[in-house]
Tab-separated table of C-alpha atoms in Angstrom:
chain	number	residue	atom	x	y	z
A	1444	MET	CA	127.994	47.039	-66.548
A	1445	ASP	CA	127.357	48.978	-69.062
A	1446	ILE	CA	123.797	51.369	-68.041
A	1447	SER	CA	122.614	51.860	-65.003
A	1448	ILE	CA	118.904	53.273	-65.125
A	1449	VAL	CA	117.790	55.722	-62.208
A	1450	ILE	CA	113.674	55.451	-61.813
A	1451	PRO	CA	112.720	58.120	-58.919
A	1452	LEU	CA	108.874	57.239	-58.584
A	1453	TYR	CA	105.666	58.670	-56.322
A	1454	ASN	CA	102.702	56.107	-56.616
A	1455	GLU	CA	103.451	54.599	-60.125
A	1456	GLU	CA	102.070	51.299	-59.325
A	1457	GLU	CA	100.343	51.443	-63.179
A	1458	SER	CA	103.785	52.228	-65.125
A	1459	LEU	CA	105.987	50.322	-63.461
A	1460	PRO	CA	105.669	46.499	-65.015
A	1461	GLU	CA	105.029	48.463	-68.614
A	1462	LEU	CA	107.965	50.600	-68.142
A	1463	ILE	CA	110.472	47.164	-66.833
A	1464	ALA	CA	109.210	45.581	-69.747
A	1465	TRP	CA	110.439	48.182	-72.650
A	1466	ILE	CA	113.041	49.147	-71.198
A	1467	ASP	CA	114.361	45.066	-70.539
A	1468	LYS	CA	113.217	44.549	-74.515
A	1469	VAL	CA	115.899	47.450	-75.954
A	1470	MET	CA	118.554	46.562	-73.344
A	1471	THR	CA	118.724	42.953	-74.956
A	1472	GLU	CA	118.153	43.945	-78.324
A	1473	ASN	CA	121.307	46.175	-78.009
A	1474	ASN	CA	123.082	44.156	-76.231
A	1475	PHE	CA	123.189	46.086	-72.795
A	1476	SER	CA	124.456	44.418	-69.168
A	1477	TYR	CA	122.262	47.328	-66.965
A	1478	GLU	CA	120.303	47.756	-63.977
A	1479	ALA	CA	117.195	49.498	-63.047
A	1480	ILE	CA	116.991	51.166	-60.237
A	1481	PHE	CA	113.992	52.049	-58.950
A	1482	ILE	CA	114.068	54.796	-56.204
A	1483	ASP	CA	110.705	54.464	-54.054
A	1484	ASP	CA	109.469	57.731	-52.325
A	1485	GLY	CA	107.532	57.351	-49.453
A	1486	SER	CA	103.894	56.291	-52.182
A	1487	LYS	CA	100.958	55.908	-51.040
A	1488	ASP	CA	99.642	53.347	-53.230
A	1489	THR	CA	101.418	49.547	-54.193
A	1490	SER	CA	103.827	50.633	-56.467
A	1491	TRP	CA	107.447	48.670	-53.248
A	1492	SER	CA	104.977	45.627	-54.110
A	1493	VAL	CA	104.466	45.667	-57.922
A	1494	ILE	CA	108.458	46.998	-57.572
A	1495	THR	CA	109.125	43.465	-55.267
A	1496	GLN	CA	107.319	41.484	-57.316
A	1497	LEU	CA	109.367	43.165	-60.503
A	1498	LYS	CA	112.193	41.907	-58.994
A	1499	GLU	CA	111.642	38.495	-59.299
A	1500	SER	CA	110.798	38.301	-63.103
A	1501	TYR	CA	113.893	40.183	-63.846
A	1502	GLY	CA	117.187	40.051	-62.251
A	1503	SER	CA	118.875	43.526	-63.525
A	1504	VAL	CA	115.733	45.726	-61.263
A	1505	LYS	CA	117.242	46.910	-58.137
A	1506	GLY	CA	114.711	48.949	-55.249
A	1507	ILE	CA	115.345	51.527	-52.670
A	1508	LYS	CA	112.037	53.136	-50.134
A	1509	PHE	CA	112.026	55.875	-48.361
A	1510	ARG	CA	109.943	55.877	-45.546
A	1511	ARG	CA	109.041	59.138	-46.531
A	1512	ASN	CA	108.246	60.947	-49.424
A	1513	TYR	CA	111.497	63.135	-49.917
A	1514	GLY	CA	111.283	64.558	-53.139
A	1515	LYS	CA	112.904	63.508	-56.428
A	1516	SER	CA	116.116	65.352	-55.813
A	1517	ALA	CA	116.962	63.352	-53.190
A	1518	ALA	CA	116.031	59.730	-54.498
A	1519	LEU	CA	118.301	60.797	-57.466
A	1520	ASN	CA	121.164	61.565	-55.092
A	1521	VAL	CA	120.433	58.243	-53.163
A	1522	GLY	CA	120.413	55.961	-56.242
A	1523	PHE	CA	123.705	57.612	-58.128
A	1524	GLU	CA	125.083	56.361	-54.857
A	1525	VAL	CA	124.173	53.357	-55.338
A	1526	ALA	CA	124.351	52.919	-59.921
A	1527	GLN	CA	127.487	50.815	-61.247
A	1528	GLY	CA	127.222	51.746	-65.068
A	1529	ASP	CA	129.866	53.193	-66.592
A	1530	VAL	CA	127.205	55.586	-68.282
A	1531	ILE	CA	123.602	56.790	-66.381
A	1532	ILE	CA	120.474	56.765	-67.263
A	1533	THR	CA	118.023	58.970	-65.166
A	1534	MET	CA	114.198	58.715	-66.450
A	1535	ASP	CA	110.180	58.841	-65.075
A	1536	ALA	CA	108.209	55.934	-63.805
A	1537	ASP	CA	105.202	57.632	-65.720
A	1538	LEU	CA	106.092	56.529	-68.865
A	1539	GLN	CA	106.106	59.784	-71.365
A	1540	ASP	CA	110.316	58.659	-71.190
A	1541	SER	CA	110.367	56.883	-73.651
A	1542	PRO	CA	114.214	53.693	-73.255
A	1543	ASP	CA	113.682	53.638	-76.507
A	1544	GLU	CA	116.047	56.515	-76.834
A	1545	VAL	CA	118.337	55.284	-74.032
A	1546	PRO	CA	120.312	53.823	-77.052
A	1547	GLU	CA	121.477	57.155	-78.193
A	1548	LEU	CA	122.095	58.806	-75.504
A	1549	TYR	CA	124.503	55.815	-74.268
A	1550	ARG	CA	126.124	56.176	-77.619
A	1551	ARG	CA	127.120	59.972	-77.565
A	1552	ILE	CA	128.753	59.732	-73.945
A	1553	LYS	CA	131.271	57.082	-74.896
A	1554	GLU	CA	131.364	57.893	-78.742
A	1555	GLU	CA	131.416	61.218	-78.477
A	1556	ASN	CA	132.977	61.917	-74.874
A	1557	PHE	CA	130.190	63.746	-73.460
A	1558	ASP	CA	129.694	64.966	-69.608
A	1559	ILE	CA	126.369	64.745	-69.654
A	1560	VAL	CA	123.354	63.699	-72.618
A	1561	SER	CA	120.130	65.952	-71.476
A	1562	GLY	CA	117.027	65.777	-73.433
A	1563	TRP	CA	114.908	68.397	-75.164
A	1564	LYS	CA	111.738	67.279	-75.034
A	1565	LYS	CA	110.578	69.884	-78.143
A	1566	LYS	CA	106.713	68.822	-78.289
A	1567	ARG	CA	105.287	68.319	-74.937
A	1568	TYR	CA	101.973	67.228	-74.134
A	1569	ASP	CA	101.744	68.799	-70.633
A	1570	PRO	CA	99.450	71.568	-69.775
A	1571	ILE	CA	100.056	75.321	-70.374
A	1572	THR	CA	100.221	76.259	-67.050
A	1573	LYS	CA	103.178	73.709	-66.523
A	1574	THR	CA	105.334	74.800	-69.966
A	1575	ILE	CA	104.708	78.317	-69.713
A	1576	PRO	CA	107.155	78.157	-66.315
A	1577	THR	CA	109.425	76.197	-67.822
A	1578	LYS	CA	110.893	78.234	-70.506
A	1579	LEU	CA	110.782	81.140	-68.123
A	1580	PHE	CA	112.464	78.872	-66.034
A	1581	ASN	CA	114.835	77.435	-68.878
A	1582	ALA	CA	115.603	81.093	-70.334
A	1583	ALA	CA	116.271	82.231	-67.177
A	1584	THR	CA	118.849	78.734	-66.055
A	1585	ARG	CA	120.579	79.766	-69.388
A	1586	LYS	CA	121.393	83.656	-68.829
A	1587	MET	CA	122.094	82.585	-65.216
A	1588	SER	CA	123.916	79.626	-65.830
A	1589	GLY	CA	125.570	80.084	-69.255
A	1590	ILE	CA	124.568	76.350	-70.512
A	1591	GLN	CA	122.977	75.923	-73.475
A	1592	LEU	CA	119.895	73.683	-73.019
A	1593	ASN	CA	116.468	74.200	-74.116
A	1594	ASP	CA	115.072	71.697	-71.318
A	1595	PHE	CA	116.883	71.477	-68.173
A	1596	ASN	CA	113.557	69.707	-66.493
A	1597	CYS	CA	113.491	66.976	-68.491
A	1598	GLY	CA	114.210	64.528	-66.734
A	1599	LEU	CA	115.621	61.624	-69.494
A	1600	LYS	CA	118.930	62.749	-69.052
A	1601	ALA	CA	122.594	60.523	-69.083
A	1602	TYR	CA	125.828	61.624	-67.840
A	1603	ARG	CA	129.195	59.730	-67.162
A	1604	LYS	CA	129.803	57.639	-63.973
A	1605	ASP	CA	132.544	60.649	-62.528
A	1606	VAL	CA	129.665	63.007	-62.877
A	1607	VAL	CA	127.406	61.625	-60.544
A	1608	LYS	CA	130.140	60.365	-58.242
A	1609	THR	CA	130.722	63.529	-57.814
A	1610	ILE	CA	127.888	66.174	-57.348
A	1611	GLU	CA	125.026	66.330	-54.646
A	1612	VAL	CA	121.878	66.418	-55.909
A	1613	TYR	CA	119.249	68.094	-52.673
A	1614	GLY	CA	115.879	70.056	-52.592
A	1615	GLU	CA	114.634	70.662	-56.136
A	1616	MET	CA	117.993	71.145	-57.485
A	1617	HIS	CA	117.010	67.890	-59.948
A	1618	ARG	CA	116.640	70.495	-62.836
A	1619	TYR	CA	119.824	72.033	-62.050
A	1620	ILE	CA	122.487	68.970	-62.943
A	1621	PRO	CA	123.658	70.651	-65.474
A	1622	VAL	CA	124.503	73.824	-63.772
A	1623	ILE	CA	125.990	71.743	-61.082
A	1624	ALA	CA	128.295	69.185	-62.592
A	1625	LYS	CA	129.155	72.756	-64.704
A	1626	TRP	CA	130.078	74.038	-61.513
A	1627	ALA	CA	132.287	70.587	-60.308
A	1628	GLY	CA	134.437	70.477	-63.845
A	1629	PHE	CA	132.102	68.526	-66.704
A	1630	SER	CA	131.582	71.162	-68.602
A	1631	LYS	CA	131.211	68.737	-72.143
A	1632	ILE	CA	127.406	69.278	-71.789
A	1633	GLY	CA	125.096	67.939	-74.642
A	1634	GLU	CA	121.500	67.914	-75.253
A	1635	GLN	CA	119.230	65.272	-77.294
A	1636	VAL	CA	115.269	65.808	-78.746
A	1637	VAL	CA	113.526	63.074	-77.239
A	1638	GLU	CA	110.107	61.429	-77.461
A	1639	HIS	CA	107.627	63.137	-75.069
A	1640	ARG	CA	104.475	60.840	-74.836
A	1641	ALA	CA	101.664	61.195	-72.801
A	1642	ARG	CA	100.259	60.685	-69.569
A	1643	LYS	CA	98.818	57.168	-69.762
A	1644	TYR	CA	98.203	56.500	-66.060
A	1645	GLY	CA	97.370	58.877	-62.940
A	1646	VAL	CA	98.017	62.594	-62.540
A	1647	THR	CA	101.134	64.361	-62.565
A	1648	LYS	CA	102.659	64.435	-58.727
A	1649	PHE	CA	104.448	68.431	-58.951
A	1650	GLY	CA	103.053	71.699	-57.921
A	1651	LEU	CA	102.765	74.847	-58.836
A	1652	SER	CA	105.032	75.500	-55.167
A	1653	ARG	CA	108.235	73.467	-57.276
A	1654	PHE	CA	108.224	76.271	-59.645
A	1655	ILE	CA	109.461	78.851	-56.593
A	1656	ASN	CA	111.874	76.563	-54.828
A	1657	GLY	CA	113.389	75.796	-57.874
A	1658	PHE	CA	114.138	79.399	-58.600
A	1659	LEU	CA	115.320	79.945	-54.804
A	1660	ASP	CA	117.882	76.818	-55.690
A	1661	LEU	CA	118.886	78.069	-59.342
A	1662	LEU	CA	120.132	81.373	-56.716
A	1663	SER	CA	121.571	78.892	-54.363
A	1664	ILE	CA	123.877	77.300	-57.120
A	1665	PHE	CA	124.568	80.061	-58.745
A	1666	PHE	CA	125.756	81.460	-55.381
A	1667	VAL	CA	127.303	78.508	-53.847
A	1668	GLY	CA	129.546	78.440	-56.783
A	1669	LYS	CA	130.642	81.411	-57.505
A	1670	PHE	CA	131.770	81.968	-53.940
A	1671	GLY	CA	131.591	78.850	-51.566
A	1672	LYS	CA	135.619	79.567	-51.253
A	1673	ARG	CA	135.545	83.255	-51.302
A	1674	PRO	CA	132.776	85.049	-49.296
A	1675	MET	CA	134.081	88.029	-49.075
A	1676	HIS	CA	134.834	88.607	-52.504
A	1677	PHE	CA	130.751	88.518	-52.586
A	1678	PHE	CA	129.871	90.039	-49.548
A	1679	GLY	CA	132.949	92.141	-48.805
A	1680	SER	CA	132.546	93.661	-52.030
A	1681	LEU	CA	129.062	94.600	-51.620
A	1682	GLY	CA	129.704	96.132	-47.952
A	1683	VAL	CA	132.898	98.440	-48.976
A	1684	LEU	CA	130.266	100.321	-51.756
A	1685	SER	CA	127.207	100.743	-49.296
A	1686	PHE	CA	129.968	102.242	-46.740
A	1687	PHE	CA	131.656	104.169	-49.619
A	1688	VAL	CA	128.498	105.605	-51.026
A	1689	GLY	CA	127.038	106.364	-47.584
A	1690	MET	CA	130.894	108.066	-46.545
A	1691	ILE	CA	130.196	109.972	-50.148
A	1692	MET	CA	126.987	111.548	-49.548
A	1693	THR	CA	127.943	112.641	-45.775
A	1694	LEU	CA	131.091	114.115	-46.409
A	1695	TRP	CA	129.074	116.251	-49.474
A	1696	MET	CA	126.813	117.440	-46.818
A	1697	ILE	CA	129.257	117.888	-44.341
A	1698	GLY	CA	131.386	119.959	-47.241
A	1699	VAL	CA	128.165	122.072	-48.324
A	1700	LYS	CA	127.751	123.023	-44.661
A	1701	LEU	CA	131.036	124.127	-44.318
A	1702	TYR	CA	130.944	126.178	-47.654
A	1703	HIS	CA	127.670	127.919	-46.150
A	1704	ILE	CA	129.088	129.308	-43.389
A	1705	ALA	CA	132.560	130.259	-44.494
A	1706	ALA	CA	130.875	132.803	-47.272
A	1707	HIS	CA	128.110	133.150	-44.927
A	1708	ILE	CA	125.427	131.773	-46.393
A	1709	PRO	CA	122.328	131.296	-43.739
A	1710	TYR	CA	121.481	127.362	-43.321
A	1711	LYS	CA	118.134	126.349	-43.481
A	1712	ARG	CA	117.932	122.920	-42.527
A	1713	GLU	CA	120.484	121.099	-40.174
A	1714	ILE	CA	122.149	118.239	-41.578
A	1715	THR	CA	120.349	115.720	-39.134
A	1716	ASP	CA	116.419	117.329	-40.753
A	1717	GLN	CA	118.282	116.118	-44.084
A	1718	PRO	CA	116.766	112.718	-45.317
A	1719	LEU	CA	119.492	111.992	-47.103
A	1720	PHE	CA	121.152	112.367	-43.654
A	1721	TYR	CA	119.272	108.597	-43.462
A	1722	ILE	CA	120.058	107.699	-46.416
A	1723	ALA	CA	124.051	107.729	-45.607
A	1724	LEU	CA	123.313	106.230	-42.756
A	1725	VAL	CA	121.864	103.711	-43.143
A	1726	ALA	CA	124.459	102.802	-45.774
A	1727	ILE	CA	127.267	103.039	-43.596
A	1728	ILE	CA	125.253	100.966	-41.612
A	1729	VAL	CA	124.294	97.960	-43.946
A	1730	GLY	CA	127.972	98.037	-45.923
A	1731	SER	CA	129.697	98.112	-42.023
A	1732	GLN	CA	127.376	94.268	-41.533
A	1733	MET	CA	127.811	92.991	-44.968
A	1734	PHE	CA	131.678	93.950	-44.727
A	1735	LEU	CA	131.899	92.125	-40.862
A	1736	THR	CA	128.968	88.830	-42.696
A	1737	GLY	CA	132.016	87.796	-45.116
A	1738	PHE	CA	134.410	88.613	-42.803
A	1739	VAL	CA	132.737	85.635	-40.749
A	1740	ALA	CA	131.656	84.114	-43.768
A	1741	GLU	CA	135.200	83.075	-44.238
A	1742	LEU	CA	136.808	82.265	-41.158
A	1743	VAL	CA	133.712	79.586	-41.305
A	1744	THR	CA	134.442	78.734	-44.640
A	1745	ARG	CA	138.952	78.121	-43.574
A	1746	ASN	CA	137.959	76.703	-41.093
A	1747	ALA	CA	135.556	74.285	-42.690
A	1748	PRO	CA	136.606	70.644	-43.350
A	1749	GLU	CA	136.132	70.282	-46.932
A	1750	ARG	CA	138.290	73.428	-47.363
A	1751	ASN	CA	140.922	72.144	-49.894
A	1752	GLN	CA	138.603	69.850	-51.270
A	1753	TYR	CA	139.194	70.200	-55.101
A	1754	LEU	CA	138.170	68.243	-58.540
A	1755	ILE	CA	141.242	66.304	-59.426
A	1756	GLU	CA	140.438	64.762	-62.620
A	1757	LYS	CA	144.673	63.301	-63.306
A	1758	GLU	CA	147.309	62.381	-62.029
A	1759	LEU	CA	150.873	61.524	-63.478
């Protein structure tokens, strides 16, 4: 099969018939064999009934319905598990992504050998309350990940099959799939300017809280990707540094007092009466705790069943 199109949705009953008709038209014109996988993320409207009816008219339609709303990341992860195409395309169900972009996305994966090609909605029709936070998060993600994409959150993306069968998406991490893929060793990531269409039906399903959750997920990806198999390098380094700073402060205070005693200079305040003493004490305690945290995390990692699971690309 050439293409699997994974479409997460939540309360999009009006747009689904028009979307699948458009997809089928594009696929037929380009002689692609395909499947369209609709993931109903616990919709409260008649979206699932519409998908059931579409299945009768289009043999390429597949559907999965969640019992409740789990979020876009969960829907994509389940869609990736069942997708069978050589190239997996993700798009939103609200008709803001154009299926006309699919042939070029497919070509770049197959002919230019990209692992991921991410859409870039250069001209957007979203309100300013959505576009400004998105730009800030894109800038932060570029800085932390080193991946030079302009639009990490674009729902229209193309993946080589190996990519989606390797990575796991959860939380609010769907917007950071290129980052997850890079940490998994899929480094050939490209970008393509795509059309962003104004929403035709309904209203957006995302609130401002997604930006807070998204930032926390970015930190999680960064930490797990870099230190997941060697937590002692992170916690131990911070612990040793903090402990060392605390010890330097302590030795300095002791040295100053001994100097005053040896030189018969009156000592105005005891060590325990100085603010520096408590700063040093906190630094030593925090350093010890950080080191022990790294040690415990290292023990947990060494006993984890996936401690020696590594991604092997080729064997001879």
